[in-house]
Amino acid sequence: MSVWNQENIVDVAESVGIASLSKDVQEHLARDVEYRISQVLEEALKFMRHGKRTTLHTQDVSQALRLLDVEPLYGYESTRPLRFWEASIGPGQPLFYVEDEEMDFEKLINAPLPKVPREMSFTAHWLAVEGVQPSIPQNPSTADQRSQELLPKGGAASQTLAALSGAENVTVKPLIKHVLSRELQLYFERVCDAMLSPKPSSDEYRATALASLRSDPGIHQLIPYFVQFVADKVTHNLKSLPTLTASLSLIAALLDNPSLYLAPYVPAIVPSVLTCLVGKSLGTPSIDGATTHFALRDYAASLIAALTRRYASSSSTLKSRIARSCLKHFLDSHKPFGTHYGAILGLTLLADAEGVRALILPNLKAYDAVLAEGLKDEGKREAAETVLGAIMRALGVLAKDSGGLGAANGSPEDDALKERLAEVVGDSVAARAVEAGDMRVIAAVLDKGVL
């Protein structure tokens, strides 16, 4: 038995010239009409739900008809709600109709024409190039971004203003809520506690945390939090070598994890590692010793080399930016020897033999004055000797690349050799190279065999 009234089937059949229909045909047609209408309504309801609405519109029905390859209805696309009026054509036979608004043609003719719409056009511009936003009219300016950042938003406006005014014990809620499971939150807290614990008994705890970071495949969501954690600790603990070493160990563990994709976070990781490499003052000499920070710089240089080897292909300017920063610190004579050491070490590991020949070797003659002054000062001699060792290490890279050139050509007098080398690398480096007696290094520096 069909819910659809069979009398409607008879009325439609008579309107198209079919005088009589059997009861079986009427029943089958009523069932088919009921099925088709329910199919259209189901599809229309899907469009309504996808549109995040609770009211079914005529557009939903039209879209459902198009989806079912049925010619849609025309004339019911009005955005205004339809008002149905009732008219009685006889006892028990109400007729519903849509009220048509009467339009005055004179008003329509005399009404002003609408504005001509702008022609459709397409333009393209760069939102960012290698993480740097170009200064073009289409992009917001730095001043606009800064003003938006400083404006308090939402219910935390008073807290934000209190924090900016320097008040303490003010909690500022983030504008964006990051959904982390309770397990990941506990994992992050335990790892951070293990990395910063000052107790001697926490070494095993720290080793376990690092081992987990190297192998756990399910910590993708925590990568930005770990990167921010390292950046915060490096920024505020430059006088604590254990904290800086633990921060670099955390970065190294993340790099060793084969399941993590760190390419989007490399621009945020590099500043922290670069600070540990060329920082002006790392550690406390009275507590840690005058030269202990050189080991930290060695560790940071190895991480910089690992980052560039792995992600230089995804960021074409990564290597050049780091090399430019190291060269800038190397050429600054006002920087301490620790900074010079980190810069030379970074350039050596980044640029290999060609980079040493192009970036370090041409500047050694000018750097000799700074190095000689440090070697004469008792308080700076140990640091200057360490920098001199880093320079010899860089020249050793040239010797390996030269393939043993000049190793079998004999050795001239020391004084003559020093003069020739001093013209290229300065007196201090020339004296150390002659004292070491490595003819491959000398030949590589002079770029020809020793006669």
GROMACS .gro file of C-alpha atoms in nm:
model
  451
    1MET     CA    1   0.000   0.000   0.000
    2SER     CA    2   0.146   0.336  -0.102
    3VAL     CA    3   0.127   0.651   0.108
    4TRP     CA    4   0.092   0.855  -0.211
    5ASN     CA    5  -0.270   0.923  -0.302
    6GLN     CA    6  -0.371   0.727  -0.613
    7GLU     CA    7  -0.625   0.995  -0.707
    8ASN     CA    8  -0.333   1.224  -0.792
    9ILE     CA    9  -0.209   0.960  -1.035
   10VAL     CA   10  -0.551   0.952  -1.202
   11ASP     CA   11  -0.559   1.335  -1.227
   12VAL     CA   12  -0.217   1.350  -1.389
   13ALA     CA   13  -0.311   1.067  -1.628
   14GLU     CA   14  -0.628   1.245  -1.738
   15SER     CA   15  -0.432   1.571  -1.790
   16VAL     CA   16  -0.210   1.395  -2.047
   17GLY     CA   17  -0.497   1.220  -2.228
   18ILE     CA   18  -0.511   0.881  -2.057
   19ALA     CA   19  -0.874   0.817  -1.982
   20SER     CA   20  -0.856   0.512  -1.760
   21LEU     CA   21  -0.591   0.331  -1.556
   22SER     CA   22  -0.628  -0.002  -1.386
   23LYS     CA   23  -0.595  -0.027  -1.010
   24ASP     CA   24  -0.269  -0.221  -1.037
   25VAL     CA   25  -0.111   0.044  -1.258
   26GLN     CA   26  -0.225   0.321  -1.025
   27GLU     CA   27  -0.075   0.140  -0.725
   28HIS     CA   28   0.258   0.073  -0.897
   29LEU     CA   29   0.284   0.434  -1.019
   30ALA     CA   30   0.203   0.566  -0.671
   31ARG     CA   31   0.477   0.352  -0.519
   32ASP     CA   32   0.727   0.469  -0.782
   33VAL     CA   33   0.638   0.836  -0.722
   34GLU     CA   34   0.678   0.782  -0.347
   35TYR     CA   35   1.023   0.625  -0.400
   36ARG     CA   36   1.138   0.904  -0.634
   37ILE     CA   37   1.026   1.179  -0.396
   38SER     CA   38   1.197   1.013  -0.099
   39GLN     CA   39   1.516   0.980  -0.309
   40VAL     CA   40   1.510   1.351  -0.396
   41LEU     CA   41   1.446   1.446  -0.033
   42GLU     CA   42   1.733   1.231   0.092
   43GLU     CA   43   1.976   1.396  -0.148
   44ALA     CA   44   1.838   1.742  -0.064
   45LEU     CA   45   1.888   1.675   0.306
   46LYS     CA   46   2.251   1.587   0.238
   47PHE     CA   47   2.303   1.927   0.074
   48MET     CA   48   2.134   2.092   0.371
   49ARG     CA   49   2.365   1.916   0.622
   50HIS     CA   50   2.676   1.995   0.420
   51GLY     CA   51   2.566   2.357   0.421
   52LYS     CA   52   2.558   2.350   0.804
   53ARG     CA   53   2.187   2.437   0.804
   54THR     CA   54   1.878   2.298   0.972
   55THR     CA   55   1.627   2.440   0.722
   56LEU     CA   56   1.571   2.282   0.382
   57HIS     CA   57   1.588   2.536   0.097
   58THR     CA   58   1.464   2.519  -0.256
   59GLN     CA   59   1.825   2.530  -0.372
   60ASP     CA   60   1.886   2.200  -0.193
   61VAL     CA   61   1.605   2.038  -0.390
   62SER     CA   62   1.737   2.183  -0.716
   63GLN     CA   63   2.085   2.051  -0.645
   64ALA     CA   64   1.941   1.709  -0.562
   65LEU     CA   65   1.752   1.702  -0.894
   66ARG     CA   66   2.070   1.791  -1.083
   67LEU     CA   67   2.257   1.516  -0.900
   68LEU     CA   68   1.991   1.262  -1.000
   69ASP     CA   69   2.010   1.382  -1.363
   70VAL     CA   70   1.660   1.528  -1.353
   71GLU     CA   71   1.575   1.868  -1.500
   72PRO     CA   72   1.548   2.104  -1.202
   73LEU     CA   73   1.256   2.325  -1.124
   74TYR     CA   74   1.273   2.688  -1.233
   75GLY     CA   75   1.132   2.999  -1.069
   76TYR     CA   76   1.185   2.909  -0.704
   77GLU     CA   77   1.539   3.036  -0.645
   78SER     CA   78   1.426   3.342  -0.448
   79THR     CA   79   1.620   3.408  -0.131
   80ARG     CA   80   1.310   3.557   0.030
   81PRO     CA   81   1.082   3.321   0.223
   82LEU     CA   82   0.782   3.210   0.018
   83ARG     CA   83   0.441   3.304   0.154
   84PHE     CA   84   0.160   3.066   0.064
   85TRP     CA   85  -0.200   3.183   0.056
   86GLU     CA   86  -0.507   2.967   0.069
   87ALA     CA   87  -0.798   2.995  -0.172
   88SER     CA   88  -1.114   2.785  -0.150
   89ILE     CA   89  -1.253   2.647  -0.476
   90GLY     CA   90  -1.519   2.438  -0.314
   91PRO     CA   91  -1.615   2.255   0.000
   92GLY     CA   92  -1.318   2.056   0.127
   93GLN     CA   93  -1.093   2.155  -0.167
   94PRO     CA   94  -0.844   2.422  -0.051
   95LEU     CA   95  -0.592   2.557  -0.300
   96PHE     CA   96  -0.256   2.704  -0.190
   97TYR     CA   97  -0.070   2.952  -0.405
   98VAL     CA   98   0.230   3.183  -0.381
   99GLU     CA   99   0.144   3.549  -0.371
  100ASP     CA  100   0.290   3.738  -0.666
  101GLU     CA  101   0.399   4.090  -0.593
  102GLU     CA  102   0.259   4.347  -0.832
  103MET     CA  103   0.532   4.548  -0.999
  104ASP     CA  104   0.489   4.900  -1.129
  105PHE     CA  105   0.662   4.920  -1.470
  106GLU     CA  106   0.691   5.298  -1.450
  107LYS     CA  107   0.892   5.272  -1.129
  108LEU     CA  108   1.107   5.001  -1.279
  109ILE     CA  109   1.178   5.209  -1.589
  110ASN     CA  110   1.261   5.526  -1.396
  111ALA     CA  111   1.472   5.348  -1.132
  112PRO     CA  112   1.847   5.427  -1.153
  113LEU     CA  113   2.063   5.162  -1.310
  114PRO     CA  114   2.288   4.962  -1.079
  115LYS     CA  115   2.661   5.020  -1.084
  116VAL     CA  116   2.854   4.839  -1.352
  117PRO     CA  117   3.041   4.553  -1.188
  118ARG     CA  118   3.417   4.538  -1.225
  119GLU     CA  119   3.554   4.306  -1.483
  120MET     CA  120   3.680   3.977  -1.354
  121SER     CA  121   4.058   3.957  -1.337
  122PHE     CA  122   4.320   3.738  -1.178
  123THR     CA  123   4.652   3.842  -1.026
  124ALA     CA  124   4.924   3.639  -0.858
  125HIS     CA  125   5.172   3.740  -0.591
  126TRP     CA  126   5.407   3.567  -0.349
  127LEU     CA  127   5.283   3.529   0.006
  128ALA     CA  128   5.628   3.417   0.115
  129VAL     CA  129   5.954   3.319  -0.050
  130GLU     CA  130   6.166   3.075   0.152
  131GLY     CA  131   5.984   3.183   0.467
  132VAL     CA  132   6.035   3.557   0.401
  133GLN     CA  133   5.730   3.770   0.320
  134PRO     CA  134   5.792   4.014   0.034
  135SER     CA  135   5.712   4.380   0.098
  136ILE     CA  136   5.442   4.430  -0.164
  137PRO     CA  137   5.103   4.604  -0.138
  138GLN     CA  138   4.914   4.273  -0.141
  139ASN     CA  139   5.085   4.152   0.178
  140PRO     CA  140   5.034   4.314   0.519
  141SER     CA  141   5.320   4.536   0.626
  142THR     CA  142   5.537   4.465   0.928
  143ALA     CA  143   5.381   4.758   1.114
  144ASP     CA  144   5.031   4.619   1.057
  145GLN     CA  145   5.131   4.276   1.182
  146ARG     CA  146   5.299   4.424   1.487
  147SER     CA  147   4.997   4.635   1.574
  148GLN     CA  148   4.770   4.332   1.542
  149GLU     CA  149   4.998   4.129   1.767
  150LEU     CA  150   4.997   4.397   2.035
  151LEU     CA  151   4.621   4.439   2.038
  152PRO     CA  152   4.455   4.235   2.316
  153LYS     CA  153   4.182   4.008   2.195
  154GLY     CA  154   3.894   3.832   2.363
  155GLY     CA  155   3.849   3.785   2.733
  156ALA     CA  156   4.223   3.793   2.802
  157ALA     CA  157   4.253   4.162   2.712
  158SER     CA  158   4.306   4.281   3.068
  159GLN     CA  159   4.559   4.004   3.132
  160THR     CA  160   4.749   4.095   2.818
  161LEU     CA  161   4.764   4.462   2.916
  162ALA     CA  162   4.882   4.364   3.263
  163ALA     CA  163   5.155   4.146   3.116
  164LEU     CA  164   5.272   4.422   2.883
  165SER     CA  165   5.288   4.664   3.176
  166GLY     CA  166   5.534   4.433   3.354
  167ALA     CA  167   5.303   4.284   3.615
  168GLU     CA  168   5.401   3.944   3.750
  169ASN     CA  169   5.193   3.630   3.801
  170VAL     CA  170   4.979   3.705   3.498
  171THR     CA  171   4.859   3.412   3.289
  172VAL     CA  172   4.786   3.498   2.926
  173LYS     CA  173   4.575   3.238   2.751
  174PRO     CA  174   4.674   3.158   2.390
  175LEU     CA  175   4.436   3.272   2.119
  176ILE     CA  176   4.449   2.933   1.945
  177LYS     CA  177   4.370   2.614   2.130
  178HIS     CA  178   4.593   2.320   2.043
  179VAL     CA  179   4.431   1.986   2.112
  180LEU     CA  180   4.679   1.746   2.268
  181SER     CA  181   4.595   1.422   2.434
  182ARG     CA  182   4.666   1.385   2.802
  183GLU     CA  183   4.929   1.124   2.721
  184LEU     CA  184   5.122   1.363   2.494
  185GLN     CA  185   5.104   1.639   2.754
  186LEU     CA  186   5.249   1.409   3.018
  187TYR     CA  187   5.514   1.289   2.775
  188PHE     CA  188   5.621   1.647   2.698
  189GLU     CA  189   5.638   1.739   3.067
  190ARG     CA  190   5.841   1.431   3.157
  191VAL     CA  191   6.089   1.483   2.874
  192CYS     CA  192   6.139   1.850   2.963
  193ASP     CA  193   6.187   1.762   3.330
  194ALA     CA  194   6.441   1.495   3.238
  195MET     CA  195   6.640   1.734   3.016
  196LEU     CA  196   6.660   2.007   3.282
  197SER     CA  197   6.699   1.801   3.598
  198PRO     CA  198   7.023   1.907   3.778
  199LYS     CA  199   7.047   1.591   3.991
  200PRO     CA  200   7.339   1.359   3.912
  201SER     CA  201   7.103   1.062   3.938
  202SER     CA  202   6.896   1.198   3.647
  203ASP     CA  203   7.156   1.102   3.382
  204GLU     CA  204   6.986   0.768   3.326
  205TYR     CA  205   6.648   0.939   3.320
  206ARG     CA  206   6.778   1.186   3.058
  207ALA     CA  207   6.929   0.907   2.847
  208THR     CA  208   6.595   0.725   2.849
  209ALA     CA  209   6.413   1.040   2.737
  210LEU     CA  210   6.659   1.097   2.452
  211ALA     CA  211   6.631   0.733   2.343
  212SER     CA  212   6.255   0.773   2.329
  213LEU     CA  213   6.284   1.090   2.121
  214ARG     CA  214   6.511   0.909   1.874
  215SER     CA  215   6.269   0.622   1.813
  216ASP     CA  216   5.912   0.720   1.904
  217PRO     CA  217   5.704   0.762   1.583
  218GLY     CA  218   5.401   0.920   1.751
  219ILE     CA  219   5.534   1.259   1.866
  220HIS     CA  220   5.470   1.464   1.551
  221GLN     CA  221   5.230   1.694   1.736
  222LEU     CA  222   5.494   1.778   1.994
  223ILE     CA  223   5.762   1.897   1.749
  224PRO     CA  224   5.665   2.268   1.760
  225TYR     CA  225   5.647   2.252   2.139
  226PHE     CA  226   5.995   2.097   2.164
  227VAL     CA  227   6.134   2.356   1.920
  228GLN     CA  228   5.981   2.638   2.123
  229PHE     CA  229   6.109   2.480   2.444
  230VAL     CA  230   6.465   2.471   2.308
  231ALA     CA  231   6.443   2.829   2.180
  232ASP     CA  232   6.321   2.951   2.520
  233LYS     CA  233   6.592   2.768   2.715
  234VAL     CA  234   6.871   2.881   2.484
  235THR     CA  235   6.753   3.242   2.499
  236HIS     CA  236   6.730   3.262   2.877
  237ASN     CA  237   7.014   3.028   2.984
  238LEU     CA  238   7.320   3.141   2.791
  239LYS     CA  239   7.522   3.126   3.116
  240SER     CA  240   7.433   2.762   3.183
  241LEU     CA  241   7.634   2.517   2.972
  242PRO     CA  242   7.443   2.209   3.101
  243THR     CA  243   7.112   2.360   2.991
  244LEU     CA  244   7.250   2.454   2.649
  245THR     CA  245   7.401   2.107   2.602
  246ALA     CA  246   7.074   1.941   2.701
  247SER     CA  247   6.884   2.162   2.454
  248LEU     CA  248   7.118   2.064   2.171
  249SER     CA  249   7.087   1.698   2.271
  250LEU     CA  250   6.709   1.727   2.238
  251ILE     CA  251   6.744   1.871   1.886
  252ALA     CA  252   6.993   1.597   1.793
  253ALA     CA  253   6.752   1.330   1.917
  254LEU     CA  254   6.470   1.473   1.703
  255LEU     CA  255   6.702   1.477   1.400
  256ASP     CA  256   6.791   1.111   1.458
  257ASN     CA  257   6.423   1.006   1.461
  258PRO     CA  258   6.351   0.864   1.113
  259SER     CA  259   5.974   0.901   1.158
  260LEU     CA  260   5.971   1.279   1.204
  261TYR     CA  261   5.954   1.537   0.925
  262LEU     CA  262   6.136   1.845   1.051
  263ALA     CA  263   6.170   2.045   0.728
  264PRO     CA  264   5.896   2.300   0.821
  265TYR     CA  265   6.065   2.360   1.157
  266VAL     CA  266   6.426   2.406   1.037
  267PRO     CA  267   6.396   2.790   1.023
  268ALA     CA  268   6.295   2.783   1.391
  269ILE     CA  269   6.565   2.532   1.491
  270VAL     CA  270   6.862   2.701   1.323
  271PRO     CA  271   6.866   3.021   1.538
  272SER     CA  272   6.894   2.820   1.860
  273VAL     CA  273   7.176   2.603   1.729
  274LEU     CA  274   7.350   2.902   1.570
  275THR     CA  275   7.338   3.086   1.903
  276CYS     CA  276   7.523   2.797   2.067
  277LEU     CA  277   7.777   2.805   1.783
  278VAL     CA  278   7.866   3.175   1.762
  279GLY     CA  279   7.724   3.314   2.085
  280LYS     CA  280   7.931   3.592   2.236
  281SER     CA  281   7.931   3.465   2.593
  282LEU     CA  282   7.837   3.105   2.671
  283GLY     CA  283   7.863   2.961   3.018
  284THR     CA  284   8.022   3.104   3.332
  285PRO     CA  285   8.406   3.095   3.319
  286SER     CA  286   8.441   3.100   3.698
  287ILE     CA  287   8.228   2.784   3.728
  288ASP     CA  288   8.263   2.597   3.399
  289GLY     CA  289   8.619   2.700   3.307
  290ALA     CA  290   8.751   2.937   3.043
  291THR     CA  291   8.753   2.688   2.752
  292THR     CA  292   8.468   2.449   2.835
  293HIS     CA  293   8.232   2.629   2.596
  294PHE     CA  294   8.440   2.516   2.298
  295ALA     CA  295   8.298   2.164   2.336
  296LEU     CA  296   7.946   2.309   2.316
  297ARG     CA  297   8.042   2.495   1.998
  298ASP     CA  298   8.178   2.171   1.849
  299TYR     CA  299   7.846   2.002   1.922
  300ALA     CA  300   7.649   2.292   1.771
  301ALA     CA  301   7.868   2.285   1.457
  302SER     CA  302   7.797   1.916   1.406
  303LEU     CA  303   7.423   1.983   1.433
  304ILE     CA  304   7.446   2.271   1.184
  305ALA     CA  305   7.626   2.041   0.941
  306ALA     CA  306   7.363   1.770   0.989
  307LEU     CA  307   7.079   2.017   0.931
  308THR     CA  308   7.230   2.150   0.609
  309ARG     CA  309   7.310   1.805   0.474
  310ARG     CA  310   6.957   1.682   0.528
  311TYR     CA  311   6.746   1.989   0.448
  312ALA     CA  312   6.954   2.196   0.205
  313SER     CA  313   6.757   2.045  -0.084
  314SER     CA  314   6.421   2.159   0.059
  315SER     CA  315   6.552   2.508   0.142
  316SER     CA  316   6.784   2.636  -0.128
  317THR     CA  317   6.907   2.933   0.077
  318LEU     CA  318   6.960   2.753   0.411
  319LYS     CA  319   7.330   2.685   0.357
  320SER     CA  320   7.408   3.030   0.220
  321ARG     CA  321   7.227   3.207   0.506
  322ILE     CA  322   7.415   3.013   0.773
  323ALA     CA  323   7.747   3.061   0.594
  324ARG     CA  324   7.681   3.435   0.563
  325SER     CA  325   7.607   3.460   0.935
  326CYS     CA  326   7.924   3.266   1.028
  327LEU     CA  327   8.137   3.478   0.796
  328LYS     CA  328   7.993   3.797   0.948
  329HIS     CA  329   8.093   3.686   1.299
  330PHE     CA  330   8.436   3.573   1.181
  331LEU     CA  331   8.514   3.911   1.025
  332ASP     CA  332   8.399   4.107   1.331
  333SER     CA  333   8.720   4.180   1.524
  334HIS     CA  334   8.522   4.296   1.828
  335LYS     CA  335   8.378   3.949   1.887
  336PRO     CA  336   8.554   3.717   2.138
  337PHE     CA  337   8.765   3.423   2.028
  338GLY     CA  338   8.485   3.183   2.117
  339THR     CA  339   8.265   3.341   1.851
  340HIS     CA  340   8.549   3.331   1.598
  341TYR     CA  341   8.609   2.966   1.677
  342GLY     CA  342   8.244   2.875   1.621
  343ALA     CA  343   8.229   3.076   1.297
  344ILE     CA  344   8.544   2.912   1.155
  345LEU     CA  345   8.423   2.567   1.257
  346GLY     CA  346   8.081   2.629   1.105
  347LEU     CA  347   8.228   2.748   0.775
  348THR     CA  348   8.462   2.449   0.764
  349LEU     CA  349   8.183   2.194   0.811
  350LEU     CA  350   7.938   2.380   0.587
  351ALA     CA  351   8.141   2.480   0.285
  352ASP     CA  352   8.409   2.206   0.260
  353ALA     CA  353   8.730   2.278   0.067
  354GLU     CA  354   8.585   2.523  -0.185
  355GLY     CA  355   8.419   2.725   0.089
  356VAL     CA  356   8.737   2.732   0.298
  357ARG     CA  357   8.934   2.856  -0.002
  358ALA     CA  358   8.671   3.122  -0.087
  359LEU     CA  359   8.561   3.238   0.262
  360ILE     CA  360   8.830   3.163   0.521
  361LEU     CA  361   9.164   3.169   0.337
  362PRO     CA  362   9.130   3.521   0.185
  363ASN     CA  363   9.051   3.669   0.531
  364LEU     CA  364   9.331   3.506   0.734
  365LYS     CA  365   9.583   3.778   0.648
  366ALA     CA  366   9.357   4.048   0.798
  367TYR     CA  367   9.264   3.824   1.093
  368ASP     CA  368   9.630   3.771   1.183
  369ALA     CA  369   9.641   4.098   1.379
  370VAL     CA  370   9.356   3.986   1.607
  371LEU     CA  371   9.513   3.643   1.649
  372ALA     CA  372   9.861   3.779   1.727
  373GLU     CA  373   9.722   4.014   1.991
  374GLY     CA  374   9.541   3.726   2.158
  375LEU     CA  375   9.849   3.504   2.160
  376LYS     CA  376  10.045   3.777   2.342
  377ASP     CA  377   9.775   3.824   2.610
  378GLU     CA  378   9.805   3.570   2.891
  379GLY     CA  379   9.431   3.581   2.961
  380LYS     CA  380   9.337   3.517   2.598
  381ARG     CA  381   9.622   3.291   2.488
  382GLU     CA  382   9.443   2.963   2.551
  383ALA     CA  383   9.134   3.073   2.354
  384ALA     CA  384   9.355   3.210   2.074
  385GLU     CA  385   9.542   2.879   2.055
  386THR     CA  386   9.209   2.699   2.020
  387VAL     CA  387   9.107   2.931   1.735
  388LEU     CA  388   9.445   2.871   1.571
  389GLY     CA  389   9.378   2.499   1.592
  390ALA     CA  390   9.040   2.550   1.420
  391ILE     CA  391   9.215   2.742   1.140
  392MET     CA  392   9.465   2.459   1.094
  393ARG     CA  393   9.175   2.217   1.082
  394ALA     CA  394   9.017   2.423   0.805
  395LEU     CA  395   9.346   2.426   0.614
  396GLY     CA  396   9.364   2.051   0.661
  397VAL     CA  397   9.040   2.023   0.465
  398LEU     CA  398   9.219   2.200   0.179
  399ALA     CA  399   9.506   1.952   0.204
  400LYS     CA  400   9.272   1.654   0.180
  401ASP     CA  401   9.100   1.806  -0.121
  402SER     CA  402   9.432   1.871  -0.298
  403GLY     CA  403   9.506   1.499  -0.310
  404GLY     CA  404   9.853   1.515  -0.155
  405LEU     CA  405   9.986   1.792  -0.381
  406GLY     CA  406  10.338   1.897  -0.279
  407ALA     CA  407  10.393   1.615  -0.029
  408ALA     CA  408  10.685   1.471  -0.230
  409ASN     CA  409  10.852   1.795  -0.347
  410GLY     CA  410  11.088   1.846  -0.055
  411SER     CA  411  11.094   2.128   0.198
  412PRO     CA  412  11.260   2.469   0.159
  413GLU     CA  413  11.417   2.669   0.442
  414ASP     CA  414  11.175   2.755   0.726
  415ASP     CA  415  11.231   3.132   0.702
  416ALA     CA  416  11.162   3.146   0.329
  417LEU     CA  417  10.858   2.927   0.367
  418LYS     CA  418  10.723   3.143   0.649
  419GLU     CA  419  10.756   3.454   0.435
  420ARG     CA  420  10.566   3.297   0.149
  421LEU     CA  421  10.294   3.168   0.379
  422ALA     CA  422  10.275   3.493   0.575
  423GLU     CA  423  10.185   3.677   0.256
  424VAL     CA  424   9.876   3.455   0.229
  425VAL     CA  425   9.767   3.365   0.584
  426GLY     CA  426   9.962   3.598   0.815
  427ASP     CA  427  10.255   3.538   1.049
  428SER     CA  428  10.077   3.341   1.324
  429VAL     CA  429   9.918   3.082   1.098
  430ALA     CA  430  10.233   3.061   0.883
  431ALA     CA  431  10.449   2.989   1.187
  432ARG     CA  432  10.213   2.717   1.310
  433ALA     CA  433  10.193   2.555   0.965
  434VAL     CA  434  10.574   2.544   0.931
  435GLU     CA  435  10.606   2.416   1.287
  436ALA     CA  436  10.360   2.133   1.211
  437GLY     CA  437  10.564   2.043   0.903
  438ASP     CA  438  10.267   1.916   0.701
  439MET     CA  439  10.376   1.988   0.345
  440ARG     CA  440  10.031   1.902   0.209
  441VAL     CA  441   9.876   2.187   0.407
  442ILE     CA  442  10.147   2.429   0.292
  443ALA     CA  443  10.106   2.325  -0.070
  444ALA     CA  444   9.729   2.354  -0.050
  445VAL     CA  445   9.754   2.705   0.097
  446LEU     CA  446  10.001   2.820  -0.167
  447ASP     CA  447   9.791   2.640  -0.431
  448LYS     CA  448  10.105   2.489  -0.591
  449GLY     CA  449  10.385   2.248  -0.510
  450VAL     CA  450  10.665   2.349  -0.275
  451LEU     CA  451  10.990   2.396  -0.470
   0.00000   0.00000   0.00000
